[in-house]
Coordinates of C-alpha atoms in Angstrom, one line a residue:
X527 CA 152.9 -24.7 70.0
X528 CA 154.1 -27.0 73.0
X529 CA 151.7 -30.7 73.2
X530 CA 150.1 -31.5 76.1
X531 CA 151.7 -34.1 78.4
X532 CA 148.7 -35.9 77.3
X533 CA 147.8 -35.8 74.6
X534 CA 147.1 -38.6 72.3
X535 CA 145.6 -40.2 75.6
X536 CA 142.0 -41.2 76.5
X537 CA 139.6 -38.4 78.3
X538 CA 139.8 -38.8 81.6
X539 CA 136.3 -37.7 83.9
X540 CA 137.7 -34.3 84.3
X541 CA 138.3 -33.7 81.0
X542 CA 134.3 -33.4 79.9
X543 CA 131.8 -31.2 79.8
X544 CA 129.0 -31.1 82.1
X545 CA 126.2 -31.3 79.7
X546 CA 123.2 -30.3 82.3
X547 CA 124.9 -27.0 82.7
X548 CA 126.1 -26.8 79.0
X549 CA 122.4 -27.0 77.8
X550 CA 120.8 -25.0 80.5
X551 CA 123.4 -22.2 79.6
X552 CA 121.9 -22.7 76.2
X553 CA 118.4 -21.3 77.8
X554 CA 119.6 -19.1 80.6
X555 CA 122.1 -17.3 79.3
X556 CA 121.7 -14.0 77.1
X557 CA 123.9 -12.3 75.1
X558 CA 125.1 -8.5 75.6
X559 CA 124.9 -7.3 71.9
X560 CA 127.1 -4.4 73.0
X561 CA 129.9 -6.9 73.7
X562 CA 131.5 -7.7 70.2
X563 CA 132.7 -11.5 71.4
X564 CA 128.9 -11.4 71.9
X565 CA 127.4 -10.9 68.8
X566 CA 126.6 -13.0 66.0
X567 CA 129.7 -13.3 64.1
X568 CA 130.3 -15.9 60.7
X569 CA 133.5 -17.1 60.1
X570 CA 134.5 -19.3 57.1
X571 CA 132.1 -22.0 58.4
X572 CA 129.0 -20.2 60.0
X573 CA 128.7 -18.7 63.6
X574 CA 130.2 -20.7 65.9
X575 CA 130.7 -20.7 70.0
X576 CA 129.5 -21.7 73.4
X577 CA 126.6 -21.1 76.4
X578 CA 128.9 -20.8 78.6
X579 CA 130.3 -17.8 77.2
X580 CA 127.5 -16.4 75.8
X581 CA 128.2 -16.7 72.4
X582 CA 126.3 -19.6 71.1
X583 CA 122.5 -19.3 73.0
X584 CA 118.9 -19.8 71.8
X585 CA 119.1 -15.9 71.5
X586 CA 121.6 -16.3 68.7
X587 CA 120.2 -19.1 67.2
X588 CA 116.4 -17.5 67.2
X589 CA 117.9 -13.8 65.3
X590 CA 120.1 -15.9 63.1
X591 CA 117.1 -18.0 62.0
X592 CA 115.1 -15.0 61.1
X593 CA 117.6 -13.3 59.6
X594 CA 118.1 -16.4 57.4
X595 CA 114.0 -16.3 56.2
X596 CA 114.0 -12.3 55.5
X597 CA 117.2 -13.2 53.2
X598 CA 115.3 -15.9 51.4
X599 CA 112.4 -13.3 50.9
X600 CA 114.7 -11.2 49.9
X601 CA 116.7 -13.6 47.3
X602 CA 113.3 -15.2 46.5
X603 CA 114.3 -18.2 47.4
X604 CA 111.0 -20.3 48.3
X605 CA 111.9 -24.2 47.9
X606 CA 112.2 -26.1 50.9
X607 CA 114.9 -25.9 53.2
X608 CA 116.9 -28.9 54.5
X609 CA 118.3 -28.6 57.9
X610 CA 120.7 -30.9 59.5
X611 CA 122.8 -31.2 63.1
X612 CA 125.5 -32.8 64.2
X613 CA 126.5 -34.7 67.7
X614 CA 127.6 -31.9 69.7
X615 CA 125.4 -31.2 72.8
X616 CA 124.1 -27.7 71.4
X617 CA 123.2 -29.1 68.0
X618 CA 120.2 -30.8 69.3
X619 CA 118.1 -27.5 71.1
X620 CA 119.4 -25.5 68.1
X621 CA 117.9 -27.8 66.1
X622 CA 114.8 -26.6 68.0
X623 CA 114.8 -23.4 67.7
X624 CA 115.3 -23.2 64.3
X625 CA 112.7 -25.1 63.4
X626 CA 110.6 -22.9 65.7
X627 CA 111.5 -20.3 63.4
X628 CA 111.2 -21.3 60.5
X629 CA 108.0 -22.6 60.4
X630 CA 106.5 -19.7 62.1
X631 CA 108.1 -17.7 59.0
X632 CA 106.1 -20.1 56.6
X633 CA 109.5 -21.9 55.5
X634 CA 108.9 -25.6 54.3
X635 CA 112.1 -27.6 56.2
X636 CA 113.3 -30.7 55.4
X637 CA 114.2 -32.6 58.6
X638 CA 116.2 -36.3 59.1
X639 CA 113.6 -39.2 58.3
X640 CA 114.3 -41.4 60.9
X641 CA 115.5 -38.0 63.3
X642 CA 119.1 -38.6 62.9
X643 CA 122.2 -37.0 62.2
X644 CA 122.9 -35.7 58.8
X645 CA 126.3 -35.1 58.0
X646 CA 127.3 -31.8 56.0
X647 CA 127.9 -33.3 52.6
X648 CA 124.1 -35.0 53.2
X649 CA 123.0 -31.6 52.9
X650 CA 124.6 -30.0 50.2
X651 CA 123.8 -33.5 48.3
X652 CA 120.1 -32.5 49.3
X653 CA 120.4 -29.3 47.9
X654 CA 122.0 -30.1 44.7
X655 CA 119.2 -32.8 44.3
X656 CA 116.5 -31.0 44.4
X657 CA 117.7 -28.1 42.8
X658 CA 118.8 -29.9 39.7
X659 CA 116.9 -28.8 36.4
X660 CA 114.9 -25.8 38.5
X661 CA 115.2 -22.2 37.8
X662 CA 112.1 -21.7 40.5
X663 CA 111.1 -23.1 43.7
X664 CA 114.7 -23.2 45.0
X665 CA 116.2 -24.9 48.0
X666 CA 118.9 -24.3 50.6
X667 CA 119.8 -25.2 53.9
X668 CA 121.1 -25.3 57.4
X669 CA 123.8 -27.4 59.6
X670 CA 123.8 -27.2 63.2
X671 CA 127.5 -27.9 63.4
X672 CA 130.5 -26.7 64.8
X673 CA 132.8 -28.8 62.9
X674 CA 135.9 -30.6 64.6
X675 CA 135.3 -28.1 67.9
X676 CA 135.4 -29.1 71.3
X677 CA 132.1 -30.8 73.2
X678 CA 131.2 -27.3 74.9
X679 CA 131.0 -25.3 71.4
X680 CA 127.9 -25.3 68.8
X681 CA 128.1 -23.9 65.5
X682 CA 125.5 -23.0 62.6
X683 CA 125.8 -22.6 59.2
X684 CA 124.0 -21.4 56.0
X685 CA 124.4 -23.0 52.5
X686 CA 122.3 -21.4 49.7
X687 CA 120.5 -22.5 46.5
X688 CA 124.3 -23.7 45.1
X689 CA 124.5 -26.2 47.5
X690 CA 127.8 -24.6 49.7
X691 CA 129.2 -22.6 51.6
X692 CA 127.4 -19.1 52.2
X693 CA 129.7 -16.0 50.7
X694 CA 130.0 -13.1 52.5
X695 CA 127.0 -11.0 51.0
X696 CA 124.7 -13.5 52.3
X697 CA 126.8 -14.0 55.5
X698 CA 127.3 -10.5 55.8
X699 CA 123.8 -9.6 55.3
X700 CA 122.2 -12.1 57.7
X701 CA 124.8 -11.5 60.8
X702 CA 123.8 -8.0 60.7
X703 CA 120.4 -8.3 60.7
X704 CA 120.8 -11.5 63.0
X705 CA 122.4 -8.6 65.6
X706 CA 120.1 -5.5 64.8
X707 CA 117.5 -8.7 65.9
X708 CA 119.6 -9.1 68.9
X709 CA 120.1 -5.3 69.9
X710 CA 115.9 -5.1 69.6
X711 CA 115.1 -7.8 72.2
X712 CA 114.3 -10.2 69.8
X713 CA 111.1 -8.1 68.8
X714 CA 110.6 -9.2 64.9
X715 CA 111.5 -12.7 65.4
X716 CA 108.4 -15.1 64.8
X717 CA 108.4 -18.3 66.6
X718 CA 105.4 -21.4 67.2
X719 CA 106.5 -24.0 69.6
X720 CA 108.3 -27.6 68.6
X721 CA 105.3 -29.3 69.2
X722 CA 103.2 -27.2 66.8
X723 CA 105.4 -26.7 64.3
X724 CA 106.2 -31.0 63.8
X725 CA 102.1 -31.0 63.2
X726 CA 101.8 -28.0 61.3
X727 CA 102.0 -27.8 57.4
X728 CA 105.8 -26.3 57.2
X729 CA 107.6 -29.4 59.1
X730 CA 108.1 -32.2 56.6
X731 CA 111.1 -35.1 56.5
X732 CA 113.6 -36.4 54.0
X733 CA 115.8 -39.2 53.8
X734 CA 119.0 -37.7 54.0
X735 CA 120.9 -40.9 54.6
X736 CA 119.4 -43.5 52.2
X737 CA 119.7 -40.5 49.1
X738 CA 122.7 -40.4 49.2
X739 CA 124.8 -43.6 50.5
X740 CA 122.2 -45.4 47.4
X741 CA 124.1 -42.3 45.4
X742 CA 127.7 -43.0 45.9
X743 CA 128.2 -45.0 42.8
X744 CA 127.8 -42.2 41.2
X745 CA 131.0 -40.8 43.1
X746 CA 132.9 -43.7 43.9
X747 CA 134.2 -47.2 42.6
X748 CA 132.3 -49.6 45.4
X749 CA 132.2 -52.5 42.7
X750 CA 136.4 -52.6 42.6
X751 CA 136.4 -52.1 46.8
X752 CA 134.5 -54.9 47.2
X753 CA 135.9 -57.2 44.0
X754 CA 139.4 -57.0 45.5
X755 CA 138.1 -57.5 49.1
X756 CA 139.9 -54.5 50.9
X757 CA 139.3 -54.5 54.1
X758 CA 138.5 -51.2 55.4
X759 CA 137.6 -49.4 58.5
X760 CA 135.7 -45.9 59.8
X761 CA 136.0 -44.1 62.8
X762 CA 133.0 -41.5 63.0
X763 CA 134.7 -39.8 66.0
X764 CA 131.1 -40.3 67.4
X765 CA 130.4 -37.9 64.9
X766 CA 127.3 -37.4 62.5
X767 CA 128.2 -40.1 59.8
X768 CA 127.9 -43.2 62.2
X769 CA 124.9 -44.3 61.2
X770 CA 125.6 -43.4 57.5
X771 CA 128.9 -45.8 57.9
X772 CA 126.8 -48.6 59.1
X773 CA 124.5 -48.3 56.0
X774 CA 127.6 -48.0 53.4
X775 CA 129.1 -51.5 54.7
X776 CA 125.2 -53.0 54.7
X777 CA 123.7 -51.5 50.9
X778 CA 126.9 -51.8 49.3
X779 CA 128.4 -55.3 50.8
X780 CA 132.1 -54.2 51.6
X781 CA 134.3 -55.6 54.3
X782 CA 134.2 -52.5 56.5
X783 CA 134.5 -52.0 60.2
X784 CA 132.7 -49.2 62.3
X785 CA 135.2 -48.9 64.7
X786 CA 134.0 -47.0 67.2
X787 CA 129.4 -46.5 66.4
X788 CA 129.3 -45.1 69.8
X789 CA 128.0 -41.2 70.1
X790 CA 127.9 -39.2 73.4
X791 CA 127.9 -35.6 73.8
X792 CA 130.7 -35.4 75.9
X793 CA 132.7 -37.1 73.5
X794 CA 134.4 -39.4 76.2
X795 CA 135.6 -41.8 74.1
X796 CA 138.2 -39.7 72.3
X797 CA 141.8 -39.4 72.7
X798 CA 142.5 -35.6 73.3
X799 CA 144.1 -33.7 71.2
X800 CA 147.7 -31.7 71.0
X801 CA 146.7 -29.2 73.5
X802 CA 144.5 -31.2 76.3
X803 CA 141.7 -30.6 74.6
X804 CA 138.8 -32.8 73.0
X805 CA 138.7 -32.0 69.7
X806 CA 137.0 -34.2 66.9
X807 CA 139.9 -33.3 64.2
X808 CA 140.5 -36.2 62.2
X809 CA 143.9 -34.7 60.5
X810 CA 145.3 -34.9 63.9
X811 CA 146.9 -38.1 65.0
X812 CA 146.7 -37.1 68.9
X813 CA 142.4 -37.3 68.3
X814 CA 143.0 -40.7 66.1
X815 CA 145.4 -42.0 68.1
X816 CA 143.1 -44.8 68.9
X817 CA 142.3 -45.4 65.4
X818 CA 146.2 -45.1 64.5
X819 CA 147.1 -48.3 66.8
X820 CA 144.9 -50.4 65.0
X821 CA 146.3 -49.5 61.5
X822 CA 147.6 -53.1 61.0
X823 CA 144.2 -54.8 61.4
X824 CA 143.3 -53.0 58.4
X825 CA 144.6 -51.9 54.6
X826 CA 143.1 -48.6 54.6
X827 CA 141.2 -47.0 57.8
X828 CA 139.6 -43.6 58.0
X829 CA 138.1 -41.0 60.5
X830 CA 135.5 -38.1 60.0
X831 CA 134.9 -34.8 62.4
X832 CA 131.8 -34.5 63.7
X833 CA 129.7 -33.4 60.6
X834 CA 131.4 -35.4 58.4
X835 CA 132.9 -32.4 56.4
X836 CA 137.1 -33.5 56.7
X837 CA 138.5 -36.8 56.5
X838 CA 141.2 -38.9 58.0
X839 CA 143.6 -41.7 56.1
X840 CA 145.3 -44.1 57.9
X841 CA 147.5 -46.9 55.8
X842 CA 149.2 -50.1 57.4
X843 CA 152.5 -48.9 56.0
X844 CA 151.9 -45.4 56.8
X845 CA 149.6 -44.4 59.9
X846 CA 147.5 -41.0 59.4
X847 CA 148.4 -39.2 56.3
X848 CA 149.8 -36.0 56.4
X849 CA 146.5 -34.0 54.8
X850 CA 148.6 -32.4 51.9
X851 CA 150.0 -35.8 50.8
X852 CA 146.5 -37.4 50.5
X853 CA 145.0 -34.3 48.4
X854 CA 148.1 -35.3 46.0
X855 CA 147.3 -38.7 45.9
X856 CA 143.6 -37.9 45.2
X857 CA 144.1 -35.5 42.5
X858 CA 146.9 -37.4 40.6
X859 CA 144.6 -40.9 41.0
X860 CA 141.3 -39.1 39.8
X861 CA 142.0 -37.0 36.7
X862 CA 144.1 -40.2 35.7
X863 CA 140.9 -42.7 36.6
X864 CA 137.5 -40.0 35.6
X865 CA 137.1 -40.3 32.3
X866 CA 133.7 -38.7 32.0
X867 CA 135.3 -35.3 33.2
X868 CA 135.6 -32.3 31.3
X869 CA 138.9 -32.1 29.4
X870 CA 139.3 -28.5 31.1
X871 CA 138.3 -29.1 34.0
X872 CA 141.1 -27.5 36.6
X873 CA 142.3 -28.6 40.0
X874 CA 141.3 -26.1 42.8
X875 CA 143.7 -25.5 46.3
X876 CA 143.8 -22.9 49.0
X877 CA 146.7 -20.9 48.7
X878 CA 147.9 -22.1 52.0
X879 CA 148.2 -26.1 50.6
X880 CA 151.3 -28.1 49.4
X881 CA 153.2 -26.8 46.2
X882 CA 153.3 -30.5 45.9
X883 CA 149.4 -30.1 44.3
X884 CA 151.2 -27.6 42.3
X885 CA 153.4 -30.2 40.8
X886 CA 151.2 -33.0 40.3
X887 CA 148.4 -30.4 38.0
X888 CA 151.3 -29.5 36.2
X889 CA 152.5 -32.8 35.8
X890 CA 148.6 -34.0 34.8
X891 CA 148.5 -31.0 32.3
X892 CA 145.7 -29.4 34.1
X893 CA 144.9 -25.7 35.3
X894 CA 146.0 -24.9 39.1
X895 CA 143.0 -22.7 40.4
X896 CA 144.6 -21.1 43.8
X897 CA 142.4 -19.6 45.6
X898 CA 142.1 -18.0 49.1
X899 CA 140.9 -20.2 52.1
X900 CA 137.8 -21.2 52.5
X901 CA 135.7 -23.7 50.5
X902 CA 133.4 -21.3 49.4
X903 CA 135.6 -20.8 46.4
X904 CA 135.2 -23.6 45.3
X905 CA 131.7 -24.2 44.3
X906 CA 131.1 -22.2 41.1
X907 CA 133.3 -24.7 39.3
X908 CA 132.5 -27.5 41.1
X909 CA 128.6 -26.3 40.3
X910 CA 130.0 -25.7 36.3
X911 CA 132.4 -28.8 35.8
X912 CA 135.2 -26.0 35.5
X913 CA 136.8 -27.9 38.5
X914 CA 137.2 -31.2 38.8
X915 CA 139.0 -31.0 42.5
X916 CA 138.5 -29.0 45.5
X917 CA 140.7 -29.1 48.6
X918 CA 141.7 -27.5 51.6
X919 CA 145.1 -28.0 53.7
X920 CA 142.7 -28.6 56.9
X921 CA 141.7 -32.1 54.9
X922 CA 138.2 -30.7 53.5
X923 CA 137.8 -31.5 49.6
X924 CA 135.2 -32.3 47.1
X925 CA 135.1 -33.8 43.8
X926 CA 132.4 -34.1 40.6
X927 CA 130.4 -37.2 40.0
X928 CA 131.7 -39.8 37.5
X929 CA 130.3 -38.3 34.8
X930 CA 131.1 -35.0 35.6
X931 CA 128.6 -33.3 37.3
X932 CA 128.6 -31.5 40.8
X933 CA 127.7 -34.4 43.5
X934 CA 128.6 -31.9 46.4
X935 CA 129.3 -27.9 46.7
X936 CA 130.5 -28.7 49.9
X937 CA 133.3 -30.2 51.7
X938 CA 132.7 -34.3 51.7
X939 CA 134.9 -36.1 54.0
X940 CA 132.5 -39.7 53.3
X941 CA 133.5 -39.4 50.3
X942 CA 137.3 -38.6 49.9
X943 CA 137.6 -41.8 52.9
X944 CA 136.2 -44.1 50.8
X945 CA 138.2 -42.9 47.9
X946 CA 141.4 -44.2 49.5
X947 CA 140.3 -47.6 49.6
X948 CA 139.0 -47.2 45.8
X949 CA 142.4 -46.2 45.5
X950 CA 144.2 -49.1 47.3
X951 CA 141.3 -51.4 44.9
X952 CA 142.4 -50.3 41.6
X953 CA 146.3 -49.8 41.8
X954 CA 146.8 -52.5 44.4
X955 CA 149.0 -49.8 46.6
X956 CA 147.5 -47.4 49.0
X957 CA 147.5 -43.8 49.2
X958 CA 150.8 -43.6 51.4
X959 CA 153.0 -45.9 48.8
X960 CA 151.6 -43.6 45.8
X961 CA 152.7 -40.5 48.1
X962 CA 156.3 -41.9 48.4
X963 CA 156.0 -42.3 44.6
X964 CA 155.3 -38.5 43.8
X965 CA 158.3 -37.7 46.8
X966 CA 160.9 -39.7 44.1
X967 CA 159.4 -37.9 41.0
X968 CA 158.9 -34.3 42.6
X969 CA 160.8 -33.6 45.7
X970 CA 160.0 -34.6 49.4
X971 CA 158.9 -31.1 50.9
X972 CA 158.6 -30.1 54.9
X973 CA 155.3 -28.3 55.6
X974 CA 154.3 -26.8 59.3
X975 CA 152.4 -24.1 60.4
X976 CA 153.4 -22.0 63.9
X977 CA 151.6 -19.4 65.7
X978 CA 153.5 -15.8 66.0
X979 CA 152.3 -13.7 68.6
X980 CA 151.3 -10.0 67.3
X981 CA 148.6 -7.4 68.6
X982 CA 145.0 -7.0 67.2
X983 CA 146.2 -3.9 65.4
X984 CA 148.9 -5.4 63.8
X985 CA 146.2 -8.4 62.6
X986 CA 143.9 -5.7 61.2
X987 CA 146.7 -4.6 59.1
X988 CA 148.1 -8.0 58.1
X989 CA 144.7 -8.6 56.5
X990 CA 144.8 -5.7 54.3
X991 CA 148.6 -5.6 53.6
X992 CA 149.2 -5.2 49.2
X993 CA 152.1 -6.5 47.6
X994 CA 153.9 -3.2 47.6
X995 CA 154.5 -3.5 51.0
X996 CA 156.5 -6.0 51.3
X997 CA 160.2 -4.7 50.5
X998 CA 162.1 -8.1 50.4
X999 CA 164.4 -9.5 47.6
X1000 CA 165.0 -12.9 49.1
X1001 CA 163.3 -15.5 51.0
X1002 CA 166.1 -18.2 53.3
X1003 CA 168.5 -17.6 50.6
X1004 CA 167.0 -17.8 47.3
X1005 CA 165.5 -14.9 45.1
X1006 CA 161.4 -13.9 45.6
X1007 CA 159.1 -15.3 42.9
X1008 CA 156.4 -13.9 44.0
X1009 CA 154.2 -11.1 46.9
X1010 CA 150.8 -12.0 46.9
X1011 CA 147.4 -10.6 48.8
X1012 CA 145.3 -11.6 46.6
X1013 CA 144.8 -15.4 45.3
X1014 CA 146.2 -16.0 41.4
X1015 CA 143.4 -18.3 40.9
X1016 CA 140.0 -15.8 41.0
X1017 CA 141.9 -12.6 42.3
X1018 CA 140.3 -12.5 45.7
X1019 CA 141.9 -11.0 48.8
X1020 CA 143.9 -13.6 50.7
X1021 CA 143.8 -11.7 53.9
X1022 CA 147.3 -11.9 54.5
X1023 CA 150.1 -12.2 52.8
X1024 CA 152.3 -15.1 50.5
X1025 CA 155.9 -15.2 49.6
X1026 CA 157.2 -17.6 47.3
X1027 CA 160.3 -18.7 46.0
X1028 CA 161.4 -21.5 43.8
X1029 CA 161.5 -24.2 46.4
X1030 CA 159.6 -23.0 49.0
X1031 CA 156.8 -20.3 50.2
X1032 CA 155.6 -19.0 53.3
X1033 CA 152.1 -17.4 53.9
X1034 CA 150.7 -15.1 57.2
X1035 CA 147.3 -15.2 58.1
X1036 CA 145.7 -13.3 61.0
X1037 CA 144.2 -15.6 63.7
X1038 CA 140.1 -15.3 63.9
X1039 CA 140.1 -15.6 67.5
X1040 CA 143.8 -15.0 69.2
X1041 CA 146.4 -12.1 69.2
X1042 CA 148.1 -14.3 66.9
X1043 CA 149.0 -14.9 62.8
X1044 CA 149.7 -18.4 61.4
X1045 CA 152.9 -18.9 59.3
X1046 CA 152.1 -21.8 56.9
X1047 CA 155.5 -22.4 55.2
X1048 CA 156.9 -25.3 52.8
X1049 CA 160.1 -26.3 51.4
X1050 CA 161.6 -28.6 49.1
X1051 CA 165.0 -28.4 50.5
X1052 CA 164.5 -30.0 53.7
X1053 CA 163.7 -29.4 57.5
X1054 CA 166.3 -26.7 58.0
X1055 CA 165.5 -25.4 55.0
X1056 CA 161.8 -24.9 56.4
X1057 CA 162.8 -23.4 59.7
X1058 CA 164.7 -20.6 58.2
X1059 CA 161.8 -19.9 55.8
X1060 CA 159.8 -19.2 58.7
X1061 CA 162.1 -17.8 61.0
X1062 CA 162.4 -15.4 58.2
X1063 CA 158.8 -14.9 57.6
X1064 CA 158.4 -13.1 60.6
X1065 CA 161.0 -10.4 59.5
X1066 CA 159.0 -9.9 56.7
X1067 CA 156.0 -9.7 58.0
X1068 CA 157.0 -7.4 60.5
X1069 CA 159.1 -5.0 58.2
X1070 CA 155.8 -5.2 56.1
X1071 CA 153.6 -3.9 59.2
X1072 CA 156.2 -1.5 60.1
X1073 CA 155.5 -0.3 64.0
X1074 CA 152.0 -1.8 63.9
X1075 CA 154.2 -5.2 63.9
X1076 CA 155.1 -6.0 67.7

């Protein structure tokens, strides 16, 4: 993947989206249901895309809405629901329409307090909340949220009763009646106006943001942030947690900096990303470049996409961790520092994250739960207390409550910021020192992921790929451990395929949206050790997919 001459740069003028157009695209365009790109379509985090393409319009969000009320009906879910949106420019008449929806459907939602923006973790917090204790009258919700994406996309997505991620049966279930919705016209979707619906019985408000920032005690060691005085800043990317920044610093007294409390839907103020593009990914240090040159005003510093979902650490010594070598850190300070978690309760990791993780579990004496990607696999034990740890590669994690209970089902990037500095409190070293510590004890491995061009029908047949098809012995010189499509962790389909060895591993994945499949490959032996892992990767893969490879 070649970078941009400019990235890591500021947005210049003709870098932004024309919002105007963007939102009246929103209105005036319609989608053909007979063009697939077209259709409502969830991925691991909801449907997400843009007006201008027709693939994120009020038609999408007005069938997805009332497909989302008939699957309540039909799951008897009848608490309230608790919707939330994000910066983007589309978030807001999204926002609209699905309360248009829902309350002509009779569905009691739970909008901001003070009409904010409410982060994805303050959701699933809501959820889990009110759902503690009940066996009736159950809650979900709704975020209006495409994530790290650029300013022109819009996303939504659906987290039932446990408080995460929606699985495929529910997603499954309400995109297709979301596009039988679509191919009708519309007809079967109820709808009252905005201005009815906010004085009408159905409408009510919660206070997403003081719940939970007076919760995080629960969660987090604020007493020991602000006893050793660490000084601490957060850039909300002009992101949904800006305001919930400003109230962390205020309630709990610590020395932290809002770096940048600015929001703007064209996202101006951002530093574009590898490829040209503006893109609210706090993993990436192109987007937190800005926040990277002022590492040394501060001992820790942290960033947070746009709903607040992933996180960001940047250390004086360090800069921005490498995502994998803070979900280390995390899970080797934690099980050491919670003790008010279950004795069993296991470390969780996408297949497609460091063997590093691997290491350190071991290393703790805990259970490795590998699982495919997506956080959705994650929140049975997070709900149960089987898992103590969630994370993903793409710096999305969650964790229990001191005393063991579930505090979110979904990823919380607040949280795991704000963790580093708890970190930096206690030991007196930040997250990047303790990383160089586990390198000395366990091996300092490479980790990249490339794009390898392939055809739709070779993707198709990546996804489904079993472990008797792959015929190969050896992996850059050493004997194969291991052929896995489906994760050792809960048995699920990885979609793709992984190849380990005893030092290093390689895993394919089909791209959602390009002729492409990512190779995310590690080794413990060193750059060139890494480089032949994947150059070899793709002779596996395509000796796996036999013609329908190239």
């Amino acid at each position: 993947m070649a970078t941009h001459p400019r990235a890591g740069t500021p947005a210049q003028p003709g870098d932004l989206v024309e919002v105007e157009k963007l939102l009246a695209a929103y209105h005036d365009q319609h989608p053909d249901p007979a063009v697939a790109e077209q259709r409502v379509a969830f991925g691991t985090s909801g449907h997400r895309g843009s007006s201008f393409a027709a693939t994120f319009n009020d038609d999408h969000i007005a069938a997805t809405s009332q497909a989302i009320c008939e699957y309540r009906v039909a799951q008897g879910t009848d608490g309230p629901l608790y919707l939330g949106r994000d910066t983007h420019a589309l978030s807001e008449p999204a926002w609209t329409t699905a309360v248009e929806v829902f309350a002509a459907n009779g569905v009691r939602v739970l909008v901001d307090a003070a009409d904010g923006f409410t982060p994805t973790p303050a959701v699933s917090h809501a959820i889990l909340t009110h759902n503690r204790g009940r066996t009736t009258g159950l809650a979900d919700g709704v975020v209006i949220t495409p994530s790290h994406n650029p300013p022109a996309d819009g996303g939504f997505k659906y987290n039932p009763p446990h408080g995460g991620p929606a699985g495929t049966d529910a997603t499954g279930w309400i995109a297709a009646r979301a596009n039988e919705l679509l191919e009708a016209g519309l007809t079967g979707v109820r709808r009252i106006p905005l201005s009815r619906a906010r004085t009408g019985e159905y409408v009510g408000t919660y206070d997403f943001l003081g719940t939970y920032v007076d919760d995080l005690p629960a969660v987090i060691d604020l007493d020991a942030i602000r006893s050793a005085g660490i000084r601490l800043a957060a850039d909300p990317l002009g992101g949904a947690a800006v305001d919930y920044w400003t109230a962390i610093a205020e309630r709990h007294r610590l020395d932290l900096t809002v770096v940048n409390p600015r929001t703007d839907p064209t996202f101006g103020f951002m530093t574009l990303d590898w490829d040209g593009k503006i893109r609210m990914d706090c993993s990436s240090p192109h987007a937190m470049a800005s926040l990277v040159a002022r590492r040394a005003d501060f001992q820790v510093a942290t960033g947070n996409d746009a709903d607040a979902d992933r996180h960001g650490i940047v250390t004086a010594d360090s800069g921005l961790m490498n995502p994998n070598h803070y979900l280390a850190v995390a899970i080797g300070y934690l099980f050491a520092h919670r003790p008010g978690w279950p004795a069993g309760a296991a470390v969780g990791k996408t297949a497609v994250s460091s063997s590093m993780i691997d290491r350190v579990t071991a290393d703790l004496g805990r259970d490795l739960l590998e699982v495919p990607v997506g956080f959705k696999w994650f929140v049975p034990g997070l709900r149960d207390g089987s898992v103590g740890f969630g994370g993903e590669e793409s710096a999305g994690a969650s964790y229990l409550r001191n005393d063991g209970t579930p505090w979110s089902t979904d990823k919380d990037g607040i949280i795991l910021a704000l963790l580093a500095s708890e970190i930096a409190a206690v030991t007196g070293r930040t997250p990047s020192e303790h990383y160089r510590d586990l390198t000395g004890r366990f091996g300092d491995p490479a980790y990249a992921r490339i794009d390898v061009a392939t055809t739709r029908e070779a993707k198709a047949r990546l996804a489904k790929l079993s472990a008797d098809d792959v015929a190969a012995t050896e992996l850059a010189g050493e004997p194969i451990t291991s052929r896995l499509t489906t994760a050792p962790g809960n048995g699920e389909a990885l979609g793709g395929l992984k190849v380990t060895t005893e030092s290093g591993w390689f895993a394919a994945r089909p791209s959602g949206t390009e002729d492409v499949y990512k190779v995310y490959a590690e080794s413990f032996r060193g750059p060139e050790h890494l480089a032949r892992i994947q150059e070899e990767a793709r002779d596996v893969v395509a000796a796996a997919l036999g013609d329908d490879a190239r």
